[in-house]
PDB file of C-alpha atoms in Angstrom:
ATOM      1  CA  MET F1303     -58.050  16.307  11.911  1.00 44.00           C
ATOM      2  CA  LYS F1304     -58.283  14.482   8.586  1.00 45.00           C
ATOM      3  CA  ASN F1305     -56.654  17.388   6.783  1.00 45.00           C
ATOM      4  CA  ILE F1306     -53.778  17.462   9.260  1.00 48.00           C
ATOM      5  CA  THR F1307     -53.201  13.741   8.896  1.00 48.00           C
ATOM      6  CA  HIS F1308     -53.158  13.968   5.102  1.00 50.00           C
ATOM      7  CA  ARG F1309     -50.582  16.765   5.159  1.00 49.00           C
ATOM      8  CA  GLN F1310     -48.475  14.828   7.642  1.00 49.00           C
ATOM      9  CA  LEU F1311     -48.501  11.787   5.388  1.00 49.00           C
ATOM     10  CA  GLN F1312     -47.355  13.922   2.457  1.00 50.00           C
ATOM     11  CA  LEU F1313     -44.532  15.306   4.566  1.00 50.00           C
ATOM     12  CA  LYS F1314     -43.507  11.810   5.620  1.00 50.00           C
ATOM     13  CA  SER F1315     -43.052  10.871   2.002  1.00 48.00           C
ATOM     14  CA  CYS F1316     -40.719  13.839   1.561  1.00 45.00           C
ATOM     15  CA  ILE F1317     -38.849  13.002   4.741  1.00 46.00           C
ATOM     16  CA  MET F1318     -38.405   9.416   3.644  1.00 46.00           C
ATOM     17  CA  SER F1319     -36.766  10.615   0.446  1.00 40.00           C
ATOM     18  CA  GLY F1320     -34.305  12.424   2.634  1.00 40.00           C
ATOM     19  CA  CYS F1321     -33.792   9.253   4.563  1.00 41.00           C
ATOM     20  CA  ILE F1322     -32.975   7.035   1.672  1.00 37.00           C
ATOM     21  CA  ILE F1323     -30.835   9.833   0.417  1.00 34.00           C
ATOM     22  CA  LEU F1324     -29.065   9.509   3.699  1.00 34.00           C
ATOM     23  CA  THR F1325     -29.035   5.790   4.034  1.00 31.00           C
ATOM     24  CA  VAL F1326     -25.414   6.119   3.491  1.00 31.00           C
ATOM     25  CA  LEU F1327     -24.054   7.769   6.565  1.00 30.00           C
ATOM     26  CA  ILE F1328     -23.934   7.790  10.180  1.00 28.00           C
ATOM     27  CA  ALA F1329     -23.491   6.877  14.087  1.00 27.00           C
ATOM     28  CA  SER F1330     -23.671   8.332  17.826  1.00 27.00           C
ATOM     29  CA  ALA F1331     -22.916  11.180  20.381  1.00 26.00           C
ATOM     30  CA  ILE F1332     -20.382  13.686  22.016  1.00 26.00           C
ATOM     31  CA  ASN F1333     -16.724  13.493  23.061  1.00 28.00           C
ATOM     32  CA  ALA F1334     -13.184  14.264  21.962  1.00 31.00           C
ATOM     33  CA  SER F1335     -12.580  16.313  18.828  1.00 37.00           C
ATOM     34  CA  ALA F1336     -10.561  14.830  15.982  1.00 44.00           C
ATOM     35  CA  GLN F1337      -9.748  15.508  12.352  1.00 71.00           C
ATOM     36  CA  LYS F1338      -9.858  12.779   9.733  1.00 82.00           C
ATOM     37  CA  ALA F1339      -6.155  12.009  10.269  1.00 85.00           C
ATOM     38  CA  VAL F1340      -6.937  10.911  13.823  1.00 87.00           C
ATOM     39  CA  VAL F1341      -9.768   8.715  12.559  1.00 91.00           C
ATOM     40  CA  ASP F1342      -7.390   7.214   9.989  1.00 90.00           C
ATOM     41  CA  SER F1343      -4.958   6.451  12.811  1.00 92.00           C
ATOM     42  CA  VAL F1344      -7.637   4.684  14.865  1.00 94.00           C
ATOM     43  CA  PHE F1345      -8.674   2.682  11.805  1.00 95.00           C
ATOM     44  CA  SER F1346      -5.069   1.590  11.329  1.00 95.00           C
ATOM     45  CA  LYS F1347      -4.792   0.660  15.005  1.00 95.00           C
ATOM     46  CA  HIS F1348      -7.811  -1.663  14.793  1.00 96.00           C
ATOM     47  CA  GLY F1349      -7.077  -3.024  11.309  1.00 96.00           C
ATOM     48  CA  LEU F1350     -10.189  -1.435   9.808  1.00 96.00           C
ATOM     49  CA  ASP F1351     -10.573  -0.961   6.062  1.00 92.00           C
ATOM     50  CA  GLN F1352     -10.893   2.649   4.798  1.00 90.00           C
ATOM     51  CA  PHE F1353     -13.708   1.206   2.670  1.00 90.00           C
ATOM     52  CA  ILE F1354     -15.929   1.846   5.706  1.00 92.00           C
ATOM     53  CA  LEU F1355     -15.437   5.615   5.421  1.00 90.00           C
ATOM     54  CA  ASP F1356     -16.791   5.818   1.869  1.00 89.00           C
ATOM     55  CA  PRO F1357     -20.555   6.540   2.062  1.00 88.00           C
ATOM     56  CA  ALA F1358     -21.056   5.224  -1.475  1.00 86.00           C
ATOM     57  CA  ASN F1359     -20.616   1.744  -0.013  1.00 88.00           C
ATOM     58  CA  PHE F1360     -23.766   2.070   2.118  1.00 89.00           C
ATOM     59  CA  ARG F1361     -26.319   3.275  -0.386  1.00 89.00           C
ATOM     60  CA  LEU F1362     -29.136   1.056  -1.546  1.00 91.00           C
ATOM     61  CA  PRO F1363     -27.503  -1.269  -4.093  1.00 91.00           C
ATOM     62  CA  VAL F1364     -28.255  -0.584  -7.749  1.00 92.00           C
ATOM     63  CA  ASP F1365     -26.925  -3.995  -8.793  1.00 94.00           C
ATOM     64  CA  HIS F1366     -29.269  -6.062  -6.602  1.00 95.00           C
ATOM     65  CA  ALA F1367     -32.975  -6.806  -6.757  1.00 97.00           C
ATOM     66  CA  PHE F1368     -34.698  -6.613  -3.362  1.00 98.00           C
ATOM     67  CA  ASP F1369     -38.022  -6.202  -1.566  1.00 98.00           C
ATOM     68  CA  LEU F1370     -39.071  -3.291   0.628  1.00 98.00           C
ATOM     69  CA  LYS F1371     -41.756  -2.862   3.272  1.00 98.00           C
ATOM     70  CA  GLU F1372     -42.315   0.698   4.529  1.00 96.00           C
ATOM     71  CA  SER F1373     -44.622   1.448   7.475  1.00 97.00           C
ATOM     72  CA  THR F1374     -45.511   5.074   8.252  1.00 95.00           C
ATOM     73  CA  ILE F1375     -47.088   5.667  11.663  1.00 95.00           C
ATOM     74  CA  THR F1376     -48.559   9.012  12.727  1.00 90.00           C
ATOM     75  CA  ALA F1377     -51.551  10.288  14.716  1.00 83.00           C
ATOM     76  CA  GLY F1378     -52.689   6.748  15.425  1.00 85.00           C
ATOM     77  CA  THR F1379     -52.747   5.694  11.772  1.00 93.00           C
ATOM     78  CA  THR F1380     -50.442   3.349   9.875  1.00 96.00           C
ATOM     79  CA  LYS F1381     -49.773   3.252   6.149  1.00 96.00           C
ATOM     80  CA  VAL F1382     -47.902   0.246   4.740  1.00 98.00           C
ATOM     81  CA  ILE F1383     -46.250   0.191   1.319  1.00 97.00           C
ATOM     82  CA  GLU F1384     -44.760  -2.964  -0.153  1.00 98.00           C
ATOM     83  CA  ALA F1385     -42.485  -2.563  -3.163  1.00 98.00           C
ATOM     84  CA  LYS F1386     -39.821  -4.293  -5.238  1.00 98.00           C
ATOM     85  CA  PHE F1387     -36.650  -3.012  -6.895  1.00 97.00           C
ATOM     86  CA  ASP F1388     -35.153  -4.702  -9.961  1.00 97.00           C
ATOM     87  CA  PRO F1389     -32.173  -3.059 -11.731  1.00 96.00           C
ATOM     88  CA  SER F1390     -32.666  -5.239 -14.817  1.00 96.00           C
ATOM     89  CA  HIS F1391     -35.757  -3.193 -15.755  1.00 95.00           C
ATOM     90  CA  PRO F1392     -35.648   0.185 -17.574  1.00 94.00           C
ATOM     91  CA  PRO F1393     -34.815   3.032 -15.121  1.00 90.00           C
ATOM     92  CA  LYS F1394     -38.380   4.332 -14.808  1.00 89.00           C
ATOM     93  CA  ASP F1395     -39.698   0.812 -14.100  1.00 93.00           C
ATOM     94  CA  GLN F1396     -37.064  -0.395 -11.630  1.00 96.00           C
ATOM     95  CA  TRP F1397     -39.316   0.321  -8.642  1.00 96.00           C
ATOM     96  CA  THR F1398     -42.675  -1.464  -8.549  1.00 97.00           C
ATOM     97  CA  VAL F1399     -45.187  -0.662  -5.814  1.00 98.00           C
ATOM     98  CA  VAL F1400     -46.894  -3.969  -5.053  1.00 98.00           C
ATOM     99  CA  SER F1401     -49.480  -2.720  -2.569  1.00 98.00           C
ATOM    100  CA  VAL F1402     -50.542   0.150  -0.319  1.00 98.00           C
ATOM    101  CA  ASP F1403     -52.313  -1.019   2.832  1.00 98.00           C
ATOM    102  CA  GLY F1404     -52.865  -4.389   1.173  1.00 97.00           C
ATOM    103  CA  LYS F1405     -54.563  -2.920  -1.901  1.00 98.00           C
ATOM    104  CA  SER F1406     -53.372  -2.208  -5.430  1.00 98.00           C
ATOM    105  CA  PRO F1407     -51.631   1.194  -5.557  1.00 97.00           C
ATOM    106  CA  SER F1408     -53.039   4.135  -7.484  1.00 97.00           C
ATOM    107  CA  LEU F1409     -50.971   5.679 -10.274  1.00 96.00           C
ATOM    108  CA  TYR F1410     -50.373   8.700  -8.008  1.00 95.00           C
ATOM    109  CA  GLU F1411     -49.090   6.497  -5.175  1.00 95.00           C
ATOM    110  CA  SER F1412     -46.769   4.583  -7.504  1.00 95.00           C
ATOM    111  CA  ASN F1413     -45.371   7.732  -9.120  1.00 93.00           C
ATOM    112  CA  THR F1414     -44.893   9.501  -5.779  1.00 92.00           C
ATOM    113  CA  PHE F1415     -42.978   6.527  -4.407  1.00 92.00           C
ATOM    114  CA  ARG F1416     -40.786   6.259  -7.510  1.00 92.00           C
ATOM    115  CA  ASN F1417     -40.021   9.985  -7.521  1.00 89.00           C
ATOM    116  CA  THR F1418     -39.016   9.824  -3.870  1.00 87.00           C
ATOM    117  CA  LYS F1419     -36.641   6.939  -4.490  1.00 87.00           C
ATOM    118  CA  ALA F1420     -35.128   8.628  -7.559  1.00 82.00           C
ATOM    119  CA  LYS F1421     -33.573  11.494  -5.560  1.00 78.00           C
ATOM    120  CA  GLN F1422     -29.800  11.749  -5.300  1.00 73.00           C
ATOM    121  CA  ALA F1423     -28.028  10.700  -2.122  1.00 77.00           C
ATOM    122  CA  VAL F1424     -26.750  13.466   0.171  1.00 79.00           C
ATOM    123  CA  ASP F1425     -23.926  11.793   2.028  1.00 85.00           C
ATOM    124  CA  LYS F1426     -20.579  13.523   1.475  1.00 88.00           C
ATOM    125  CA  PRO F1427     -18.673  13.909   4.778  1.00 90.00           C
ATOM    126  CA  ASP F1428     -16.945  17.136   5.768  1.00 91.00           C
ATOM    127  CA  ASP F1429     -13.434  15.915   6.639  1.00 88.00           C
ATOM    128  CA  LYS F1430     -12.934  18.818   9.073  1.00 90.00           C
ATOM    129  CA  THR F1431     -15.764  17.626  11.319  1.00 93.00           C
ATOM    130  CA  TYR F1432     -14.741  14.057  12.190  1.00 93.00           C
ATOM    131  CA  LYS F1433     -14.854  13.094  15.872  1.00 92.00           C
ATOM    132  CA  ILE F1434     -14.055   9.942  17.775  1.00 94.00           C
ATOM    133  CA  GLU F1435     -17.083   9.583  20.020  1.00 96.00           C
ATOM    134  CA  SER F1436     -16.144   6.412  21.878  1.00 97.00           C
ATOM    135  CA  GLU F1437     -13.697   3.521  21.668  1.00 96.00           C
ATOM    136  CA  SER F1438     -13.869   0.250  23.593  1.00 96.00           C
ATOM    137  CA  ALA F1439     -12.612  -3.291  23.105  1.00 94.00           C
ATOM    138  CA  ASP F1440     -15.739  -4.195  21.134  1.00 96.00           C
ATOM    139  CA  LYS F1441     -16.977  -1.024  19.495  1.00 98.00           C
ATOM    140  CA  LEU F1442     -15.775   2.171  17.820  1.00 98.00           C
ATOM    141  CA  VAL F1443     -18.079   5.126  17.238  1.00 98.00           C
ATOM    142  CA  ILE F1444     -17.055   8.061  15.056  1.00 96.00           C
ATOM    143  CA  SER F1445     -19.099  10.994  13.817  1.00 95.00           C
ATOM    144  CA  TYR F1446     -19.032  13.746  11.230  1.00 94.00           C
ATOM    145  CA  LYS F1447     -21.212  16.378   9.602  1.00 94.00           C
ATOM    146  CA  LEU F1448     -22.258  16.432   5.972  1.00 92.00           C
ATOM    147  CA  GLU F1449     -20.501  18.807   3.614  1.00 91.00           C
ATOM    148  CA  ALA F1450     -22.733  21.900   3.678  1.00 91.00           C
ATOM    149  CA  LYS F1451     -22.356  22.815   0.000  1.00 91.00           C
ATOM    150  CA  SER F1452     -23.516  19.337  -1.075  1.00 89.00           C
ATOM    151  CA  ILE F1453     -26.855  19.631   0.757  1.00 89.00           C
ATOM    152  CA  PRO F1454     -29.813  20.631  -1.483  1.00 88.00           C
ATOM    153  CA  ARG F1455     -32.004  23.534  -0.406  1.00 87.00           C
ATOM    154  CA  GLU F1456     -35.011  21.271   0.161  1.00 86.00           C
ATOM    155  CA  THR F1457     -33.088  19.342   2.838  1.00 88.00           C
ATOM    156  CA  ASP F1458     -31.238  22.334   4.278  1.00 91.00           C
ATOM    157  CA  PHE F1459     -32.010  21.112   7.815  1.00 92.00           C
ATOM    158  CA  LEU F1460     -29.338  18.429   7.345  1.00 92.00           C
ATOM    159  CA  LYS F1461     -26.729  21.125   7.993  1.00 94.00           C
ATOM    160  CA  ASP F1462     -27.815  20.974  11.638  1.00 95.00           C
ATOM    161  CA  CYS F1463     -27.552  17.193  11.864  1.00 96.00           C
ATOM    162  CA  ARG F1464     -24.639  14.919  12.661  1.00 96.00           C
ATOM    163  CA  VAL F1465     -23.820  11.484  11.289  1.00 95.00           C
ATOM    164  CA  TYR F1466     -22.720   8.694  13.643  1.00 97.00           C
ATOM    165  CA  MET F1467     -21.026   5.496  12.532  1.00 96.00           C
ATOM    166  CA  ALA F1468     -20.881   2.437  14.825  1.00 97.00           C
ATOM    167  CA  ILE F1469     -18.264  -0.206  13.990  1.00 97.00           C
ATOM    168  CA  ASP F1470     -18.062  -3.678  15.528  1.00 97.00           C
ATOM    169  CA  LEU F1471     -14.379  -4.209  16.321  1.00 97.00           C
ATOM    170  CA  LYS F1472     -14.797  -7.982  16.557  1.00 96.00           C
ATOM    171  CA  THR F1473     -16.155  -8.396  13.032  1.00 95.00           C
ATOM    172  CA  LYS F1474     -14.358  -5.269  11.681  1.00 95.00           C
ATOM    173  CA  HIS F1475     -17.623  -4.225  10.037  1.00 96.00           C
ATOM    174  CA  LEU F1476     -20.038  -1.330  10.253  1.00 96.00           C
ATOM    175  CA  SER F1477     -23.135  -2.256  12.228  1.00 95.00           C
ATOM    176  CA  GLN F1478     -25.190   0.921  12.212  1.00 95.00           C
ATOM    177  CA  LEU F1479     -25.433   4.442  10.788  1.00 95.00           C
ATOM    178  CA  GLN F1480     -27.372   7.169  12.582  1.00 97.00           C
ATOM    179  CA  LEU F1481     -28.357  10.667  11.520  1.00 95.00           C
ATOM    180  CA  LEU F1482     -29.371  12.947  14.410  1.00 97.00           C
ATOM    181  CA  ASN F1483     -30.185  16.640  14.671  1.00 97.00           C
ATOM    182  CA  GLU F1484     -27.966  18.740  16.961  1.00 97.00           C
ATOM    183  CA  LYS F1485     -30.624  21.418  17.526  1.00 96.00           C
ATOM    184  CA  PRO F1486     -34.288  21.958  16.533  1.00 95.00           C
ATOM    185  CA  VAL F1487     -34.697  21.877  12.754  1.00 94.00           C
ATOM    186  CA  LYS F1488     -37.363  22.926  10.254  1.00 90.00           C
ATOM    187  CA  VAL F1489     -38.520  20.002   8.129  1.00 88.00           C
ATOM    188  CA  GLY F1490     -41.005  21.265   5.563  1.00 84.00           C
ATOM    189  CA  PRO F1491     -43.764  23.068   7.517  1.00 85.00           C
ATOM    190  CA  LEU F1492     -42.773  21.363  10.781  1.00 86.00           C
ATOM    191  CA  GLN F1493     -40.491  22.598  13.541  1.00 89.00           C
ATOM    192  CA  ALA F1494     -38.838  19.390  14.741  1.00 92.00           C
ATOM    193  CA  LYS F1495     -37.162  18.949  18.103  1.00 95.00           C
ATOM    194  CA  LYS F1496     -35.989  15.489  17.034  1.00 96.00           C
ATOM    195  CA  PHE F1497     -35.035  14.105  13.636  1.00 95.00           C
ATOM    196  CA  GLU F1498     -33.341  10.721  13.797  1.00 97.00           C
ATOM    197  CA  LEU F1499     -32.668   8.102  11.166  1.00 95.00           C
ATOM    198  CA  VAL F1500     -31.022   4.809  12.116  1.00 96.00           C
ATOM    199  CA  THR F1501     -29.975   2.338   9.420  1.00 95.00           C
ATOM    200  CA  LYS F1502     -28.773  -1.144  10.328  1.00 96.00           C
ATOM    201  CA  TYR F1503     -26.621  -3.162   7.921  1.00 96.00           C
ATOM    202  CA  THR F1504     -25.591  -6.684   7.078  1.00 95.00           C
ATOM    203  CA  TYR F1505     -22.350  -7.520   5.297  1.00 93.00           C
ATOM    204  CA  ASN F1506     -22.438  -9.951   2.385  1.00 90.00           C
ATOM    205  CA  GLU F1507     -19.173 -11.905   2.339  1.00 88.00           C
ATOM    206  CA  THR F1508     -19.783 -13.132  -1.217  1.00 87.00           C
ATOM    207  CA  THR F1509     -20.353  -9.747  -2.860  1.00 85.00           C
ATOM    208  CA  LYS F1510     -18.117  -7.910  -0.347  1.00 85.00           C
ATOM    209  CA  ARG F1511     -20.603  -5.137   0.262  1.00 89.00           C
ATOM    210  CA  TYR F1512     -22.938  -3.728   2.901  1.00 94.00           C
ATOM    211  CA  LEU F1513     -26.681  -4.149   2.452  1.00 95.00           C
ATOM    212  CA  PRO F1514     -29.255  -2.102   4.392  1.00 95.00           C
ATOM    213  CA  ALA F1515     -31.401  -4.353   6.595  1.00 97.00           C
ATOM    214  CA  SER F1516     -33.686  -1.699   8.072  1.00 97.00           C
ATOM    215  CA  ASP F1517     -34.281   2.030   8.492  1.00 95.00           C
ATOM    216  CA  ASN F1518     -36.051   3.642  11.439  1.00 97.00           C
ATOM    217  CA  LEU F1519     -36.939   7.321  11.104  1.00 95.00           C
ATOM    218  CA  ILE F1520     -38.416   9.258  14.043  1.00 96.00           C
ATOM    219  CA  LEU F1521     -39.635  12.833  13.740  1.00 94.00           C
ATOM    220  CA  ASP F1522     -40.911  14.663  16.843  1.00 95.00           C
ATOM    221  CA  ALA F1523     -42.339  18.012  15.792  1.00 92.00           C
ATOM    222  CA  GLU F1524     -45.092  20.600  16.047  1.00 86.00           C
ATOM    223  CA  PHE F1525     -47.765  21.149  13.410  1.00 80.00           C
ATOM    224  CA  LEU F1526     -50.403  23.869  13.882  1.00 80.00           C
ATOM    225  CA  LYS F1527     -49.190  24.140  17.503  1.00 82.00           C
ATOM    226  CA  LYS F1528     -49.853  20.456  18.146  1.00 86.00           C
ATOM    227  CA  ALA F1529     -47.243  17.813  18.941  1.00 90.00           C
ATOM    228  CA  VAL F1530     -46.812  15.332  16.115  1.00 89.00           C
ATOM    229  CA  THR F1531     -44.686  12.189  16.174  1.00 93.00           C
ATOM    230  CA  THR F1532     -44.044  10.384  12.918  1.00 92.00           C
ATOM    231  CA  GLN F1533     -42.217   7.082  12.598  1.00 95.00           C
ATOM    232  CA  ILE F1534     -41.236   5.449   9.321  1.00 94.00           C
ATOM    233  CA  LYS F1535     -39.945   1.884   9.556  1.00 96.00           C
ATOM    234  CA  THR F1536     -38.466   0.295   6.445  1.00 96.00           C
ATOM    235  CA  GLU F1537     -37.401  -3.325   6.057  1.00 98.00           C
ATOM    236  CA  TYR F1538     -35.258  -4.609   3.169  1.00 97.00           C
ATOM    237  CA  SER F1539     -35.135  -8.289   2.210  1.00 98.00           C
ATOM    238  CA  ASN F1540     -34.515 -10.913  -0.482  1.00 97.00           C
ATOM    239  CA  TYR F1541     -31.426  -9.322  -2.012  1.00 96.00           C
ATOM    240  CA  ILE F1542     -30.402 -10.966  -5.301  1.00 95.00           C
ATOM    241  CA  LYS F1543     -27.282  -9.894  -7.207  1.00 92.00           C
ATOM    242  CA  LYS F1544     -28.073  -9.012 -10.832  1.00 90.00           C
TER     243      LYS F1544
END
């Protein structure tokens, strides 16, 4: 059982890299089909800025310092990493792992975390796949798939996922991005029936940009013919513009 747990924890680290890669997308569920022109029309109708459709505006900021707390829960165990990001440091030193389960991190743990965070974002929408999922007086939900050719081989399962974007029509701002698989997907050695990443955002009126507040990744899968559920919860705080 120990060996299984160790391999699951390694996989979670890989999955989380995919998550932060994806921190940029996203939203919810099934309805009428629409091309991007229809989405543009709905944006115009509600006075929404096209800024919201650019995934680059939702990535982790590279011009802010901030704190991170990442909790990985699987098979009854929890691993907690606390880290800091500071763009004023040299590139290889911008991420500092403060602690792992309350203790000083090993060199391996620090390097693994940094390598995970250094991966490029995979977030380019395929304009042919936009849908309007729902529209009410208070909320607009649109969805799209990622451009297949932009997805690296190691995260090929993202081709079978859909991005959902929830917009608060009262504030005119994005509230949440969601990435959800449309059918079972293979994530590393696991066959997953559910892969879901939800990122919630705050909008900073001073800097005029979105800042991730939290990520919640859930993976329901099978490993060695046993059901495995992994959850990775990430909290971001103390943003300071540099």
